[in-house]
Short mmCIF file of C-alpha atoms in Angstrom, two decimals:
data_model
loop_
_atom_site.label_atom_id
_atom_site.label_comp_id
_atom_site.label_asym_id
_atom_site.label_seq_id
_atom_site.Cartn_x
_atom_site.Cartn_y
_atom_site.Cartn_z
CA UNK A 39 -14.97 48.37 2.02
CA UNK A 40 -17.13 45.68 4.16
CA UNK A 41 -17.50 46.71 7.60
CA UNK A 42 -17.36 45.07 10.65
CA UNK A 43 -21.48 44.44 10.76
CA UNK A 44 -21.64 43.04 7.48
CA UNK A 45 -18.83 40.77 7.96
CA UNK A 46 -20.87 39.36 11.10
CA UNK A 47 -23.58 39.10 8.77
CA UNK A 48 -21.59 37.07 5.97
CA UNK A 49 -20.61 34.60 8.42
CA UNK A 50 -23.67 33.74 9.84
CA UNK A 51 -25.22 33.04 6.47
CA UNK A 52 -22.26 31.14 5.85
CA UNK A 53 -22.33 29.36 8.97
CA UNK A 54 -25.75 28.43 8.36
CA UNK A 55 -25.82 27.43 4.82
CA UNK A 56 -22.09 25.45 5.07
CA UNK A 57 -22.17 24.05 8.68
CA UNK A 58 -26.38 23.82 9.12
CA UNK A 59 -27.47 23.26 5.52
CA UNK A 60 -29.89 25.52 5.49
CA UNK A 61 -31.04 26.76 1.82
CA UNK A 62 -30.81 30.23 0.31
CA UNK A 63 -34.58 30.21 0.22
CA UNK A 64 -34.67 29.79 4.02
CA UNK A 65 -31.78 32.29 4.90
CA UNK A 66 -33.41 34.56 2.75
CA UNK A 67 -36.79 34.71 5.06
CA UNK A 68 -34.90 33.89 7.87
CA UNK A 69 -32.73 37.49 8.00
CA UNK A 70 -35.53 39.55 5.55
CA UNK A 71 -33.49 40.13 2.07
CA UNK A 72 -34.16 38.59 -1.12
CA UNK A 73 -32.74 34.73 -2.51
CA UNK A 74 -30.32 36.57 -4.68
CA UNK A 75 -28.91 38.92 -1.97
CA UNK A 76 -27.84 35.40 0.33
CA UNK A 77 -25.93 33.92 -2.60
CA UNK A 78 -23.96 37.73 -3.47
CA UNK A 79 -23.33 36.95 0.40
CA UNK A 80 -21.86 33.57 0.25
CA UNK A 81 -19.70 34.82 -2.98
CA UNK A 82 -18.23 37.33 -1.14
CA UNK A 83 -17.86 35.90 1.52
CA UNK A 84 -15.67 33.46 -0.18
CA UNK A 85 -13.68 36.28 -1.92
CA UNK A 86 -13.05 37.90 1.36
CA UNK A 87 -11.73 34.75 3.13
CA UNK A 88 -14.53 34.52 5.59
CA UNK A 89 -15.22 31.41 4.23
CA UNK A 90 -12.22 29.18 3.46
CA UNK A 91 -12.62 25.44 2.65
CA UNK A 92 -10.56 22.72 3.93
CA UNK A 93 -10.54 19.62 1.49
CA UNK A 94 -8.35 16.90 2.69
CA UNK A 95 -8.33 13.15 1.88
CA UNK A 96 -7.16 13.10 6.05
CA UNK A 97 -5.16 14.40 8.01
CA UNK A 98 -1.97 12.08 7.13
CA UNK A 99 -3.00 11.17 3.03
CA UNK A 100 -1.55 13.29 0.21
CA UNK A 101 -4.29 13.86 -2.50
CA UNK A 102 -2.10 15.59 -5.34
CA UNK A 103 1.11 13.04 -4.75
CA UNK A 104 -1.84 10.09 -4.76
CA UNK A 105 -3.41 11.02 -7.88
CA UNK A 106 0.27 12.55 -9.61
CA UNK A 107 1.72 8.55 -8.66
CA UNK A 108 -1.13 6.95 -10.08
CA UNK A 109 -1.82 8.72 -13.44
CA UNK A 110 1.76 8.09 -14.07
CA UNK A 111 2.54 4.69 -13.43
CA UNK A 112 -1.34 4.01 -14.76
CA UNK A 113 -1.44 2.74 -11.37
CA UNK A 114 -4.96 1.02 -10.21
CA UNK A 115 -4.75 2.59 -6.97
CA UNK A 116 -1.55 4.85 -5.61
CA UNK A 117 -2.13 6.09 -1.36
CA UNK A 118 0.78 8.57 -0.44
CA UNK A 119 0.63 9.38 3.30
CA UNK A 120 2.73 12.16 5.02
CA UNK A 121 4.31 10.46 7.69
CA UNK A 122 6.39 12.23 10.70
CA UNK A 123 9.47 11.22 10.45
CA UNK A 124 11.95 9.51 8.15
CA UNK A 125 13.34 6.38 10.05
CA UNK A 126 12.43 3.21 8.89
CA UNK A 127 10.21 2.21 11.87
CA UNK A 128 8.02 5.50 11.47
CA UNK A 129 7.48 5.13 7.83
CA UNK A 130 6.35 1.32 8.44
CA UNK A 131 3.90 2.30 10.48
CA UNK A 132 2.16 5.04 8.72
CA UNK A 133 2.53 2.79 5.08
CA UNK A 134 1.10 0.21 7.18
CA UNK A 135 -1.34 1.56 8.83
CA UNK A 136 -2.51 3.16 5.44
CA UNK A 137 -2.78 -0.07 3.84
CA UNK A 138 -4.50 -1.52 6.19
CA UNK A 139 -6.99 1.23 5.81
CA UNK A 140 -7.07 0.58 1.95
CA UNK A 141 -8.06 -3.01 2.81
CA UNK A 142 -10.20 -2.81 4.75
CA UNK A 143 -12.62 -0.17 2.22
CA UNK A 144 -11.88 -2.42 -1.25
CA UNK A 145 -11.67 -6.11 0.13
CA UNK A 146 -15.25 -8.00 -0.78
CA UNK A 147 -16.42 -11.29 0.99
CA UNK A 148 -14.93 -13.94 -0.77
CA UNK A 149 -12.09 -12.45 -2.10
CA UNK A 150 -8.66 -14.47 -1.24
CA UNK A 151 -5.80 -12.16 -0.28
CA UNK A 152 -2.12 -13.41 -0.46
CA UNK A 153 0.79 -11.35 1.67
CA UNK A 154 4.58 -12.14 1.24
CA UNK A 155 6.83 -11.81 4.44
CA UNK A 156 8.01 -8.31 5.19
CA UNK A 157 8.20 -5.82 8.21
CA UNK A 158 5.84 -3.50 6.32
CA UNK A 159 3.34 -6.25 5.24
CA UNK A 160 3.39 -6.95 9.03
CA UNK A 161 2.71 -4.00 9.59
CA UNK A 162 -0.22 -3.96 7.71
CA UNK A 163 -1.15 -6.96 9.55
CA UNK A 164 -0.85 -5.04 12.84
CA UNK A 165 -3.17 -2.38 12.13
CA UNK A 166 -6.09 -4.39 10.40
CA UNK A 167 -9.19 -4.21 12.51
CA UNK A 168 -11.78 -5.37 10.55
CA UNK A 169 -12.31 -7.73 7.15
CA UNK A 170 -14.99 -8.99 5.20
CA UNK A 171 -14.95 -13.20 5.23
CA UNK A 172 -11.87 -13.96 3.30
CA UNK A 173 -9.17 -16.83 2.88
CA UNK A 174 -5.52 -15.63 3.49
CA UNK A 175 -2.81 -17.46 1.28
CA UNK A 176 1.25 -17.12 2.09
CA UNK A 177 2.62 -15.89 -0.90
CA UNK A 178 5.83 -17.36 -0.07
CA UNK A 179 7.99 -19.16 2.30
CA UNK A 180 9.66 -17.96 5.96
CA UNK A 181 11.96 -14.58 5.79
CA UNK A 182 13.44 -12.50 8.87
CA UNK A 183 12.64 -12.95 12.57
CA UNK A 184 9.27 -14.96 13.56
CA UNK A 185 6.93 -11.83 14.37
CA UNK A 186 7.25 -10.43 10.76
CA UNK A 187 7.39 -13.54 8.15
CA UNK A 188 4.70 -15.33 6.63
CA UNK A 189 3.05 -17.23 8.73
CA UNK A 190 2.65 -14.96 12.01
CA UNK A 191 0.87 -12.56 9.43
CA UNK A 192 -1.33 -15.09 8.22
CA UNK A 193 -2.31 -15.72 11.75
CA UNK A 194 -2.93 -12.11 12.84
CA UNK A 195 -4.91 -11.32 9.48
CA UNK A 196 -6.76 -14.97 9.84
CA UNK A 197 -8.22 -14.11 13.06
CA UNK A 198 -9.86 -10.78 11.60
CA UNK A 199 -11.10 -12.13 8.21
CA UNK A 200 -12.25 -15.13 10.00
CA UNK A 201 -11.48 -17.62 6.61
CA UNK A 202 -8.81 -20.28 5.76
CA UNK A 203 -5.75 -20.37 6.06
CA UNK A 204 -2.59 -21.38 3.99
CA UNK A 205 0.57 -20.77 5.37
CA UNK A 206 3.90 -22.00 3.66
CA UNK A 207 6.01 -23.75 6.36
CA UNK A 208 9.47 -23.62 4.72
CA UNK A 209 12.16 -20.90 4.15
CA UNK A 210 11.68 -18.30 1.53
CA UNK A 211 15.38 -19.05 0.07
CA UNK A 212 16.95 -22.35 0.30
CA UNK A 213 21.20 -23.46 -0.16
CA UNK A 214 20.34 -25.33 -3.50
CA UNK A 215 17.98 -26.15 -6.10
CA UNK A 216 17.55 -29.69 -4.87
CA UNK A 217 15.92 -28.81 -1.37
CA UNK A 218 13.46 -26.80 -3.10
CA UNK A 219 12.35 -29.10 -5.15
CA UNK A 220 11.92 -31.48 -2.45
CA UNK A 221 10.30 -28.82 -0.48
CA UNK A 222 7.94 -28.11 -3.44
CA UNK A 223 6.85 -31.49 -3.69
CA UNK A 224 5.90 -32.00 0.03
CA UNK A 225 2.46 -32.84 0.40
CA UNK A 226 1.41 -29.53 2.44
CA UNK A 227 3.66 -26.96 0.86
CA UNK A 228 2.29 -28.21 -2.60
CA UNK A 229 -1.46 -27.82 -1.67
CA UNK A 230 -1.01 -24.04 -0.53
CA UNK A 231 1.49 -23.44 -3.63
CA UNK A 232 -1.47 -24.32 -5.67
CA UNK A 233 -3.66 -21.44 -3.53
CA UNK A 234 -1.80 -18.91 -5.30
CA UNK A 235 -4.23 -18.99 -8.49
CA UNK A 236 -6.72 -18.44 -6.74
CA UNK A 237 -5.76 -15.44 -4.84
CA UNK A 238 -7.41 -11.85 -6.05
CA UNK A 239 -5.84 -9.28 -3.93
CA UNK A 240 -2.20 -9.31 -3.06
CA UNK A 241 0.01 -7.06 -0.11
CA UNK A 242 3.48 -7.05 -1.22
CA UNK A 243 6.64 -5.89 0.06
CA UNK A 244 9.49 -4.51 -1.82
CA UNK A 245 12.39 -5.38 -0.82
CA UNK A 246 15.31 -3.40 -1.71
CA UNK A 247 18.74 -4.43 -2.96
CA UNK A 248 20.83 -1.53 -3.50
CA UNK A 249 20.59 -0.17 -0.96
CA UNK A 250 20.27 -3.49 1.26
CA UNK A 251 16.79 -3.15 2.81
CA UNK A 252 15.57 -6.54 2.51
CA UNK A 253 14.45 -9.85 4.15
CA UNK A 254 15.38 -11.59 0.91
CA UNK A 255 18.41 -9.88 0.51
CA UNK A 256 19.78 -10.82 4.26
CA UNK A 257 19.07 -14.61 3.88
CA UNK A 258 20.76 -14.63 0.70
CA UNK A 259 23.88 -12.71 2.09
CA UNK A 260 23.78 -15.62 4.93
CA UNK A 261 24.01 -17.91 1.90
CA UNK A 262 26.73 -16.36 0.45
CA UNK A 263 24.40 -15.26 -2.78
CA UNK A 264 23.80 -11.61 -2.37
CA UNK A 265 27.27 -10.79 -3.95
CA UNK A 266 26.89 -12.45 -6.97
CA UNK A 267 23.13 -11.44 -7.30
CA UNK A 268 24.44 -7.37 -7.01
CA UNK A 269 26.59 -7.96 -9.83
CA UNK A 270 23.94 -9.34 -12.01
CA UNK A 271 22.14 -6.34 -11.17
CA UNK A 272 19.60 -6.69 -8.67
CA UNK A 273 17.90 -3.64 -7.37
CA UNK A 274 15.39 -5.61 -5.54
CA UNK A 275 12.79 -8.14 -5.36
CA UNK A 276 8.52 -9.04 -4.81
CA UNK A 277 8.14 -11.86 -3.11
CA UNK A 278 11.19 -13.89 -4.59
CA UNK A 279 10.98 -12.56 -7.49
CA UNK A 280 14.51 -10.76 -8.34
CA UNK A 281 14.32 -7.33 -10.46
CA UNK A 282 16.99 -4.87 -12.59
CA UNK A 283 16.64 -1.70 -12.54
CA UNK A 284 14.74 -1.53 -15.85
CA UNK A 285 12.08 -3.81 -14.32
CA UNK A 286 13.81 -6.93 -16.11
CA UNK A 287 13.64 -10.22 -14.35
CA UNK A 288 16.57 -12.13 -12.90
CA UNK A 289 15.77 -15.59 -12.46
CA UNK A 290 19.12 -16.84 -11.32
CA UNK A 291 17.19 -17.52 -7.79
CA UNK A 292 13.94 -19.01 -8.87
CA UNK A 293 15.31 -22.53 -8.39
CA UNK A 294 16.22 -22.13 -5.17
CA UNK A 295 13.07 -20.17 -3.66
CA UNK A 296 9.81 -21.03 -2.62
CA UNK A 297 7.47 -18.63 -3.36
CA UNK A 298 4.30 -17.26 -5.88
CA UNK A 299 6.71 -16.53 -9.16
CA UNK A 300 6.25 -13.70 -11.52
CA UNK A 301 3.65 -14.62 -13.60
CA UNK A 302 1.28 -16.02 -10.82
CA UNK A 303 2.11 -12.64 -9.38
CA UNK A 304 0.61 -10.69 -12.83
CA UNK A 305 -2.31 -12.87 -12.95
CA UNK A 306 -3.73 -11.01 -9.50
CA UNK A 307 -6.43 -8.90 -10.33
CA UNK A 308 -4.89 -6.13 -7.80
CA UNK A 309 -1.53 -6.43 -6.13
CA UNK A 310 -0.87 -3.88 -3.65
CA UNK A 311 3.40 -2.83 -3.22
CA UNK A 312 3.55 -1.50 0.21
CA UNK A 313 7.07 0.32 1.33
CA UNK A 314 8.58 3.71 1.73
CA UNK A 315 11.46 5.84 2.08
CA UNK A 316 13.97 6.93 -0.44
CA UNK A 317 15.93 3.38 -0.22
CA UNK A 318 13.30 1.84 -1.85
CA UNK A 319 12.75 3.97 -4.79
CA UNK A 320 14.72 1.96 -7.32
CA UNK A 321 13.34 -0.90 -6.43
CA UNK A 322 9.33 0.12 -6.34
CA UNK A 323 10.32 1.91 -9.77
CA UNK A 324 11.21 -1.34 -11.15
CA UNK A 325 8.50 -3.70 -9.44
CA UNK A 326 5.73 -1.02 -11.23
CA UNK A 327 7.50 -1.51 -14.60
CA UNK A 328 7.69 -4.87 -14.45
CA UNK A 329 4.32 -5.40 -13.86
CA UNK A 330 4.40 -7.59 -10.74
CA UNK A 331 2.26 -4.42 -8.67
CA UNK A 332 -0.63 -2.78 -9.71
CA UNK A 333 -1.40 -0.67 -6.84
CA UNK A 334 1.14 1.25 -4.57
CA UNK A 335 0.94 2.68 -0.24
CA UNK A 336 3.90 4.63 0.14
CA UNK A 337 5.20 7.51 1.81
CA UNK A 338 6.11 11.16 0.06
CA UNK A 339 9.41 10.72 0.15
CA UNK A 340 9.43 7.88 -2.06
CA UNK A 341 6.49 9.13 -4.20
CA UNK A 342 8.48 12.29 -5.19
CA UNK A 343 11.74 9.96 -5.70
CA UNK A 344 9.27 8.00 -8.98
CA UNK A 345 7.94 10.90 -9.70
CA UNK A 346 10.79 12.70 -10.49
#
């Protein structure tokens, strides 16, 4: 049995070697007992839970979900967070602020980031404090209410990264095929269309279909498309970009959208599906198999939903 003294003993040299770095060698002649007697101490010590280590990736990240997601879905990148609650607004916000984070550590000077529309992606937007000189490119046209499409996020993330800008000043979905071709071919919309090839990191949402939790989805139901789209089998979408379950591609919309399309989308070298919460599950299941995101922010919730 340790007593009382020795345990005092144990976590000073613990204390000292740990928290002050000081060697075995200098312990040793610092307290009068041999090299070999400070490192028995720091074994037992450890056996005896006097010293306990804390690893942690911070305070909000999930290590073992992060690396279980990843190795799974062969996933360049996979952040889980913990956040503290499960409403929508909450999980936005740690997601976001997570991939913000992420951004801020891998994006290089020079690199050209595109973001589609989405309350997520804006919230990304909202939390990003600093960026290496970059150009930001819209990865597709105007969805949902003004603070959260596009072009406001453009601005916001502009104004950190300091590079160009290429917004896309027309609606994501349009009534017929017709308009977006006319759209398409409009001098402006055309020259930031063509940024999309040039664009090395992407921030996607993912929008989900079944069950409705979508920008997408809402400006098609104000069309009168979503119906028709659910019975095709839409689970949800990347940018415009319309996905089954199975990861299969539904192009029934493609004519009548204006946005990057799926193989633009592939040809990113990293593309970065933000989005949480169980909703979502099907529909980041199927935007990983399809191939359209290489990297994944999300919450536990959703992690353990794919990894299940």
């Amino acid at each position: 049995m340790v007593g009382p003294d020795e345990r005092v003993r144990m976590a000073y040299v613990a204390r000292r070697h740990y928290v002050d770095n000081a060697t075995q060698s200098e312990l040793a002649e610092e307290i009068g007992v041999s090299r070999f007697k400070i490192a028995r101490m720091l074994d037992q010590a450890r056996e005896l839970n006097i010293i306990r280590f804390d690893i942690s990736a911070g305070d909000l990240i999930d290590p073992d979900l992060s690396v279980q997601l990843r190795t799974k879905f062969d996933l360049q990148r996979a952040i889980v967070v913990t956040a503290p609650g499960d409403t929508n607004d909450i999980v936005r916000e740690y997601v976001g602020k997570a991939a913000a984070h992420l951004l801020s550590e891998i994006v290089e000077e020079g690199d050209v980031i595109g973001f589609t529309s989405g309350r997520t992606v804006h919230a990304v937007a909202g939390f990003l404090e600093v960026l290496p000189r970059c150009d930001v490119v819209a990865l597709g046209g105007v969805a949902g209410q003004a603070t959260e499409h596009g072009v406001e996020i453009l601005r916001r993330v502009q104004r950190i990264a300091g590079g160009k800008m290429w917004p896309i000043f027309a609606p994501l979905v349009v009534r017929d095929s017709a308009t977006a071709r006319a759209l398409l071919h409009d001098p402006v919309i055309h020259e930031a269309a063509s940024q999309f090839r040039r664009v090395t990191k992407g921030v996607v949402a993912v929008g989900s279909w079944a069950p409705p939790n979508s920008q997408l989805y809402d400006a098609a139901r104000e069309l009168g498309l979503a119906s028709d789209l659910l019975a095709q089998g839409v689970v949800g979408e990347v940018a415009a970009t319309l996905l089954a379950e199975d990861g299969r591609i539904i192009t029934t919309l493609d004519d009548r959208t204006i946005a990057v399309r799926a193989h633009q989308l592939r040809s990113i070298p990293e593309v970065i599906g933000v989005g949480g919460g169980s909703s979502k599950a099907g529909a980041m299941r199927a935007a990983i198999t399809a191939g359209l995101v290489t990297s994944v922010v999300t919450d536990t919730t959703l992690a353990r939903q794919l990894l299940k």
